[in-house]
Amino acid sequence: MEKVNLEYISIIGHEMRTPLTSIRGYLSMILEGDMGDISPEARKALNHCYDSSVRLIKLVNDVLVLSKIENGKMEYYPSKIEITEFLKSVYNDIFIEAEEKKIDVKIEIDKNLKQKNIFYDENRLKQVFINLISNALKFTDLGGEVIIKASLKGNNVIFEIIDNGVGIAKEELEKIFEKFSQASCDLQRLNNCGLGIGLALVKNILKDFKSQINVKSEVGKGSNFYFELNLA
Ligand SMILES: Nc1ncnc2c1ncn2[C@@H]1O[C@H](COP(=O)(O)OP(=O)(O)OP(=O)(O)O)[C@@H](O)[C@H]1O
Ligand SMILES: [Mg+2]
């Protein structure tokens, strides 16, 4: 699709973000019981609404950031990030989605990385992880496993997001990083496909971090998305 389309979506995105955030906020208040008791049936329905609003907000944010990067308007605000704490906060953002799919998410951090820091824009780095992990969850069957791994390599840290899901065919591997490209979405059991911009965003953010996203994958076995960042 053309660049102009992304710009168009990003204008709508700006308009959508405020009402969406308000919907999510009210839903969360209702779910927390601030407005009185709710029946288990209502809770289930409201949980679905809450999840959908979270998904939409993620989509809107992804489009807005990608559009900014493409137009050279992105500004980064690096700060010191403690690796272990950061990965814990990423886990907090995704564990509900993982629990719903009964996928076991493990975090494996090299013991030499304890209390080590990196220096990047935390919000954008989180967007990288959330996109890679939500892909891993989306393309892995119920009961699968996702590993978030950090290992030390010289003065760098290698992050890996590993799943044992559907995997990606060799001929698709290069295309998946282009926006609006989706490989496994024609598989009937995966009705959960998005817009196809997540990996384009990941690639662009990491490029601005002077890094690069890589992938190893085998159909039917799973995928491993990995990248390196400098230690602070
Ligand atoms: N962990 C994975 N396992 C299998 N296929 C994957 C995985 N991650 C990405 N893909 C493939 O790459 C395509 C592009 O991924 P991308 O994150 O850009 O788009 P999406 O997840 O479909 O939509 P969006 O992220 O915009 O909601 C996916 O549609 C899927 O075909
Ligand atoms: Mg995605």
Short mmCIF file of C-alpha atoms and ligand atoms in Angstrom, two decimals:
data_model
loop_
_atom_site.label_atom_id
_atom_site.label_comp_id
_atom_site.label_asym_id
_atom_site.label_seq_id
_atom_site.Cartn_x
_atom_site.Cartn_y
_atom_site.Cartn_z
CA MET A 1 0.00 0.00 0.00
CA GLU A 2 1.04 3.59 -0.53
CA LYS A 3 2.58 5.88 2.05
CA VAL A 4 -0.38 8.24 1.73
CA ASN A 5 -2.64 5.55 3.16
CA LEU A 6 -0.61 5.32 6.33
CA GLU A 7 -0.78 9.10 6.70
CA TYR A 8 -4.52 8.96 6.25
CA ILE A 9 -4.87 6.25 8.86
CA SER A 10 -2.65 8.22 11.21
CA ILE A 11 -4.95 11.28 11.00
CA ILE A 12 -7.91 9.08 11.89
CA GLY A 13 -5.75 7.45 14.55
CA HIS A 14 -5.21 10.75 16.33
CA GLU A 15 -8.96 11.28 16.41
CA MET A 16 -9.54 7.74 17.66
CA ARG A 17 -7.00 7.71 20.46
CA THR A 18 -8.83 10.01 22.89
CA PRO A 19 -12.25 8.28 22.78
CA LEU A 20 -10.58 4.86 22.83
CA THR A 21 -8.54 5.75 25.89
CA SER A 22 -11.70 6.95 27.59
CA ILE A 23 -13.53 3.70 26.73
CA ARG A 24 -10.66 1.66 28.13
CA GLY A 25 -10.56 3.79 31.28
CA TYR A 26 -14.28 3.43 32.03
CA LEU A 27 -14.22 -0.31 31.29
CA SER A 28 -11.36 -0.76 33.69
CA MET A 29 -13.26 1.19 36.40
CA ILE A 30 -16.36 -0.96 35.90
CA LEU A 31 -14.28 -4.16 35.97
CA GLU A 32 -12.58 -3.07 39.18
CA GLY A 33 -16.01 -2.74 40.79
CA ASP A 34 -15.99 1.06 41.09
CA MET A 35 -19.58 1.15 39.85
CA GLY A 36 -20.97 -1.67 41.90
CA ASP A 37 -21.13 -5.42 41.52
CA ILE A 38 -21.29 -6.99 38.07
CA SER A 39 -22.52 -10.44 37.17
CA PRO A 40 -20.03 -13.08 35.93
CA GLU A 41 -21.70 -12.91 32.49
CA ALA A 42 -21.32 -9.15 32.32
CA ARG A 43 -17.72 -9.46 33.51
CA LYS A 44 -16.91 -11.86 30.69
CA ALA A 45 -18.45 -9.55 28.09
CA LEU A 46 -16.76 -6.49 29.58
CA ASN A 47 -13.41 -8.30 29.62
CA HIS A 48 -13.78 -8.87 25.89
CA CYS A 49 -14.58 -5.18 25.40
CA TYR A 50 -11.56 -4.22 27.49
CA ASP A 51 -9.25 -6.52 25.47
CA SER A 52 -10.59 -5.11 22.23
CA SER A 53 -10.05 -1.54 23.37
CA VAL A 54 -6.47 -2.40 24.38
CA ARG A 55 -5.89 -3.98 20.96
CA LEU A 56 -7.28 -0.95 19.16
CA ILE A 57 -5.16 1.45 21.18
CA LYS A 58 -2.08 -0.63 20.35
CA LEU A 59 -2.99 -0.55 16.67
CA VAL A 60 -3.50 3.20 16.68
CA ASN A 61 -0.21 3.78 18.53
CA ASP A 62 1.65 1.50 16.12
CA VAL A 63 0.28 3.36 13.11
CA LEU A 64 1.04 6.76 14.61
CA VAL A 65 4.63 5.88 15.50
CA LEU A 66 5.33 4.16 12.17
CA SER A 67 3.92 7.11 10.27
CA LYS A 68 6.07 9.52 12.32
CA ILE A 69 9.22 7.47 11.66
CA GLU A 70 8.49 7.27 7.93
CA ASN A 71 8.02 11.01 7.79
CA GLY A 72 11.22 11.68 9.72
CA LYS A 73 9.28 13.25 12.58
CA MET A 74 10.00 10.71 15.30
CA GLU A 75 11.75 11.98 18.41
CA TYR A 76 13.40 9.57 20.82
CA TYR A 77 13.89 10.14 24.53
CA PRO A 78 16.54 7.68 25.75
CA SER A 79 16.84 6.85 29.42
CA LYS A 80 18.62 4.29 31.56
CA ILE A 81 16.73 0.99 31.50
CA GLU A 82 17.48 -1.85 33.92
CA ILE A 83 17.08 -5.01 31.86
CA THR A 84 15.45 -7.28 34.49
CA GLU A 85 12.97 -4.63 35.64
CA PHE A 86 12.15 -3.75 32.07
CA LEU A 87 11.42 -7.36 31.07
CA LYS A 88 9.23 -7.74 34.17
CA SER A 89 7.18 -4.72 33.12
CA VAL A 90 6.87 -6.11 29.59
CA TYR A 91 5.64 -9.39 31.11
CA ASN A 92 3.01 -7.51 33.12
CA ASP A 93 1.65 -6.05 29.91
CA ILE A 94 1.26 -9.39 28.14
CA PHE A 95 0.54 -12.03 30.75
CA ILE A 96 -3.26 -11.69 30.54
CA GLU A 97 -3.17 -12.30 26.79
CA ALA A 98 -0.86 -15.28 27.41
CA GLU A 99 -3.08 -16.70 30.14
CA GLU A 100 -6.12 -16.48 27.89
CA LYS A 101 -4.33 -18.61 25.31
CA LYS A 102 -2.85 -20.86 28.00
CA ILE A 103 0.60 -20.12 26.66
CA ASP A 104 3.47 -20.42 29.08
CA VAL A 105 5.70 -17.34 28.91
CA LYS A 106 9.19 -17.73 30.37
CA ILE A 107 11.78 -15.02 30.90
CA GLU A 108 15.40 -16.17 30.81
CA ILE A 109 18.03 -13.61 31.73
CA ASP A 110 21.76 -14.36 31.67
CA LYS A 111 22.99 -14.06 35.27
CA ASN A 112 25.77 -11.74 34.08
CA LEU A 113 23.11 -9.28 33.00
CA LYS A 114 21.73 -8.81 36.54
CA GLN A 115 21.53 -5.09 37.30
CA LYS A 116 22.92 -4.21 33.89
CA ASN A 117 21.44 -1.29 32.00
CA ILE A 118 20.80 -0.20 28.47
CA PHE A 119 20.16 3.35 27.29
CA TYR A 120 17.27 3.71 24.83
CA ASP A 121 13.78 5.22 24.52
CA GLU A 122 11.82 2.97 26.87
CA ASN A 123 8.39 3.46 25.30
CA ARG A 124 9.64 2.60 21.84
CA LEU A 125 11.64 -0.38 23.11
CA LYS A 126 8.52 -1.62 24.87
CA GLN A 127 6.61 -1.28 21.61
CA VAL A 128 9.24 -3.53 19.98
CA PHE A 129 8.84 -6.21 22.66
CA ILE A 130 5.04 -6.03 22.82
CA ASN A 131 4.81 -6.43 19.05
CA LEU A 132 7.18 -9.39 18.93
CA ILE A 133 5.56 -11.09 21.91
CA SER A 134 2.01 -10.50 20.74
CA ASN A 135 2.99 -12.02 17.39
CA ALA A 136 4.51 -15.01 19.19
CA LEU A 137 1.26 -15.44 21.16
CA LYS A 138 -0.94 -14.91 18.11
CA PHE A 139 0.87 -17.45 15.93
CA THR A 140 1.22 -20.13 18.59
CA ASP A 141 -1.45 -22.67 19.41
CA LEU A 142 -3.19 -22.97 22.72
CA GLY A 143 -0.85 -24.52 25.27
CA GLY A 144 2.34 -23.50 23.48
CA GLU A 145 5.40 -21.80 24.90
CA VAL A 146 7.04 -18.42 24.44
CA ILE A 147 10.50 -17.59 25.78
CA ILE A 148 11.83 -14.07 26.23
CA LYS A 149 15.58 -14.38 26.49
CA ALA A 150 18.41 -11.93 27.21
CA SER A 151 22.03 -13.01 26.87
CA LEU A 152 25.32 -11.22 27.18
CA LYS A 153 27.61 -10.98 24.16
CA GLY A 154 30.67 -8.80 24.71
CA ASN A 155 29.38 -5.31 25.43
CA ASN A 156 25.99 -6.12 23.93
CA VAL A 157 22.83 -7.87 24.97
CA ILE A 158 21.02 -10.22 22.62
CA PHE A 159 17.26 -10.31 23.06
CA GLU A 160 15.29 -13.24 21.66
CA ILE A 161 11.55 -13.87 21.45
CA ILE A 162 11.13 -17.57 20.80
CA ASP A 163 7.89 -19.43 20.15
CA ASN A 164 6.91 -22.97 19.21
CA GLY A 165 4.08 -21.85 16.97
CA VAL A 166 3.17 -22.17 13.28
CA GLY A 167 6.50 -20.87 11.96
CA ILE A 168 7.12 -18.94 8.73
CA ALA A 169 7.91 -20.33 5.29
CA LYS A 170 11.33 -19.46 3.86
CA GLU A 171 9.89 -17.50 0.93
CA GLU A 172 7.87 -15.34 3.32
CA LEU A 173 10.73 -14.47 5.64
CA GLU A 174 11.87 -11.37 3.78
CA LYS A 175 8.40 -10.01 3.15
CA ILE A 176 7.10 -10.04 6.70
CA PHE A 177 9.06 -6.92 7.63
CA GLU A 178 7.31 -4.87 4.95
CA LYS A 179 4.21 -3.06 6.10
CA PHE A 180 0.83 -4.58 5.34
CA SER A 181 2.43 -7.94 4.67
CA GLN A 182 1.01 -11.00 6.38
CA ALA A 183 2.19 -14.52 5.77
CA SER A 184 0.21 -16.97 7.87
CA CYS A 185 -3.08 -15.11 7.86
CA ASP A 186 -4.71 -17.24 5.21
CA LEU A 187 -4.57 -20.20 7.55
CA GLN A 188 -8.17 -20.58 8.60
CA ARG A 189 -7.51 -21.22 12.24
CA LEU A 190 -5.75 -17.91 12.57
CA ASN A 191 -8.53 -15.41 12.31
CA ASN A 192 -6.70 -12.98 14.51
CA CYS A 193 -4.54 -11.20 11.97
CA GLY A 194 -3.98 -7.49 12.31
CA LEU A 195 -2.99 -4.80 9.88
CA GLY A 196 0.47 -6.19 9.19
CA ILE A 197 2.43 -3.22 10.45
CA GLY A 198 3.87 -4.60 13.69
CA LEU A 199 7.10 -5.95 12.22
CA ALA A 200 7.59 -2.94 9.95
CA LEU A 201 7.45 -0.83 13.08
CA VAL A 202 9.85 -3.12 14.96
CA LYS A 203 12.30 -2.97 12.05
CA ASN A 204 12.15 0.83 11.85
CA ILE A 205 12.50 1.46 15.57
CA LEU A 206 15.46 -0.92 15.82
CA LYS A 207 17.04 0.72 12.78
CA ASP A 208 16.84 4.05 14.59
CA PHE A 209 18.46 2.29 17.56
CA LYS A 210 21.27 1.30 15.14
CA SER A 211 20.23 -2.32 15.47
CA GLN A 212 18.55 -4.87 13.26
CA ILE A 213 15.75 -7.39 13.67
CA ASN A 214 16.55 -10.95 12.56
CA VAL A 215 14.49 -14.11 12.38
CA LYS A 216 15.04 -17.86 12.28
CA SER A 217 11.94 -19.90 11.66
CA GLU A 218 10.72 -23.29 10.56
CA VAL A 219 7.18 -24.11 9.50
CA GLY A 220 5.44 -26.20 12.12
CA LYS A 221 8.27 -25.77 14.64
CA GLY A 222 8.26 -22.11 15.57
CA SER A 223 10.11 -18.82 15.24
CA ASN A 224 12.93 -16.94 16.89
CA PHE A 225 13.04 -13.16 16.45
CA TYR A 226 16.26 -11.64 17.80
CA PHE A 227 18.23 -8.38 17.95
CA GLU A 228 21.23 -6.87 19.72
CA LEU A 229 21.47 -3.69 21.77
CA ASN A 230 24.43 -1.99 23.44
CA LEU A 231 24.86 -2.15 27.18
CA ALA A 232 24.99 1.27 28.84
N1 LIG B 1 5.97 -15.36 15.72
C1 LIG B 1 5.45 -15.53 14.50
N2 LIG B 1 5.10 -16.77 14.06
C2 LIG B 1 4.59 -16.96 12.82
N3 LIG B 1 4.36 -15.97 11.93
C3 LIG B 1 4.69 -14.72 12.30
C4 LIG B 1 5.23 -14.43 13.60
N4 LIG B 1 5.45 -13.10 13.68
C5 LIG B 1 5.06 -12.59 12.50
N5 LIG B 1 4.59 -13.54 11.67
C6 LIG B 1 4.11 -13.36 10.28
O1 LIG B 1 4.52 -12.08 9.84
C7 LIG B 1 3.39 -11.31 9.45
C8 LIG B 1 3.64 -9.87 9.75
O2 LIG B 1 3.68 -9.63 11.15
P1 LIG B 1 3.19 -8.22 11.70
O3 LIG B 1 3.40 -8.19 13.17
O4 LIG B 1 3.86 -7.17 10.88
O5 LIG B 1 1.64 -8.20 11.32
P2 LIG B 1 0.37 -8.76 12.09
O6 LIG B 1 0.75 -9.34 13.41
O7 LIG B 1 -0.33 -9.66 11.15
O8 LIG B 1 -0.50 -7.45 12.30
P3 LIG B 1 -0.24 -6.26 13.36
O9 LIG B 1 1.06 -6.53 14.04
O10 LIG B 1 -0.22 -5.02 12.55
O11 LIG B 1 -1.38 -6.32 14.30
C9 LIG B 1 2.24 -11.90 10.25
O12 LIG B 1 1.00 -11.63 9.66
C10 LIG B 1 2.59 -13.39 10.21
O13 LIG B 1 2.23 -13.93 8.96
MG MG B 2 1.93 -8.23 14.75
#
